[in-house]
Amino acid sequence: MLPRLTESIGFMMTGENYRTAVRITPGVPATDGAGVRMTRLIGTANLDNVNPFLLLDSFRTENPDDYIAGFPSHPHRGFETVTYMFAGLLRHKDSVGNEGIIETGGVQWMTAGRGIVHSEMPEQKEGLMWGTQLWVNLPASEKMTDPAYQEFDADQLPKEVRDNGVEIVAIAGTTSQGTVGAVKGRPTDPTYFDVHIPQDESFTEAVPGTHSGFVYVVQGSVAISSGVGDDSCVVQTGNLAILGDGDAIRLTGRDAANRVLLIAGRAINEPIARGGPFVMNTEDEIRQAFTDYRSGNFLS
Ligand code: FE
């Protein structure tokens, strides 16, 4: 029993129980808005949600026909949308006068709350349009909160550079080295890190055991390792890996350049009722959302 005890003490001292990938998916092709072509990774028939994350879309194209129609005026209620642009320009405009452009490297964390009607339109007519949108659920107590925005340009997002060359852009959450993400005060206590990992180098980070999490590979490929034995699995560009239980993660870069989004949040243990652009707790609340939208009730 002694070796086991020693092992156990060593384990507790590091406090690291590395998460492994319990599922890997490339997502499915999707078209949304007025005909924007994208890949849907979360919010599909096979992967309804990674609680509290309701949807993850990724778009990357140099063909304006794939994106130029954009997302004309549409509503949201009951959750948050997080738009992060890797390349290109997206103009956001809502029906109560808020307007701005999310530029390359910029992020918009929008709390729709009780209701926002907005458009999201490409500001460019050519060139690469590359980005992602995540939907984060709100607990019942905050679904009807006032709409709010947290928006940051690339140069406003905190960055951390580690000794081994790993670079982290901290959008939300705090790294183990103390870099605090730009987005604050969200009920799911989210982590949203954009991580650049050089070849053969590792990124090790705490991920709270209370949180659901996933890794989305933006560029290159990474190995997700449990830290025990040779049991890592490799996740390729464009794939999403859902993480199992644990309180840390170790990712190793496999290509010349590797970039991943590490996203985690506290699950909301409440019923989920979806109705297009509305996500509430009950079907009655979805019907009410449609009624309020049609009567212009969520704009005050
Ligand atoms: Fe929208």
PDB file of C-alpha atoms in Angstrom, residues 27 37 62 70 85 87 114 119 136 144 154 162 178 188 206 235 253 259 270-271 277:
ATOM      1  CA  GLY A  27     -19.024  20.001 -36.325  1.00  0.00           C
ATOM      2  CA  ARG A  37     -21.790  29.653 -44.514  1.00  0.00           C
ATOM      3  CA  GLU A  62     -12.165  34.354 -48.422  1.00  0.00           C
ATOM      4  CA  GLY A  70     -24.372  38.882 -43.026  1.00  0.00           C
ATOM      5  CA  MET A  85     -12.773  37.919 -34.872  1.00  0.00           C
ATOM      6  CA  ALA A  87      -9.580  38.275 -39.328  1.00  0.00           C
ATOM      7  CA  ARG A 114     -34.499  40.423 -21.786  1.00  0.00           C
ATOM      8  CA  SER A 119     -27.639  43.166 -37.009  1.00  0.00           C
ATOM      9  CA  VAL A 136     -23.445  31.307 -23.226  1.00  0.00           C
ATOM     10  CA  MET A 144     -34.492  39.136 -18.123  1.00  0.00           C
ATOM     11  CA  ALA A 154      -7.166  43.407 -29.765  1.00  0.00           C
ATOM     12  CA  ARG A 162       5.342  32.236 -20.828  1.00  0.00           C
ATOM     13  CA  GLY A 178      -2.478  35.761 -12.563  1.00  0.00           C
ATOM     14  CA  THR A 188     -21.122  31.321 -15.351  1.00  0.00           C
ATOM     15  CA  ALA A 206      -5.890  25.086 -14.218  1.00  0.00           C
ATOM     16  CA  VAL A 235      -7.010  17.168 -31.998  1.00  0.00           C
ATOM     17  CA  GLY A 253       1.684  21.803 -29.877  1.00  0.00           C
ATOM     18  CA  ARG A 259      -3.713  28.008 -31.756  1.00  0.00           C
ATOM     19  CA  GLU A 270     -31.970  24.408 -15.168  1.00  0.00           C
ATOM     20  CA  PRO A 271     -34.249  23.305 -18.012  1.00  0.00           C
ATOM     21  CA  PRO A 277     -32.943  33.224 -31.236  1.00  0.00           C
TER      22      PRO A 277
END
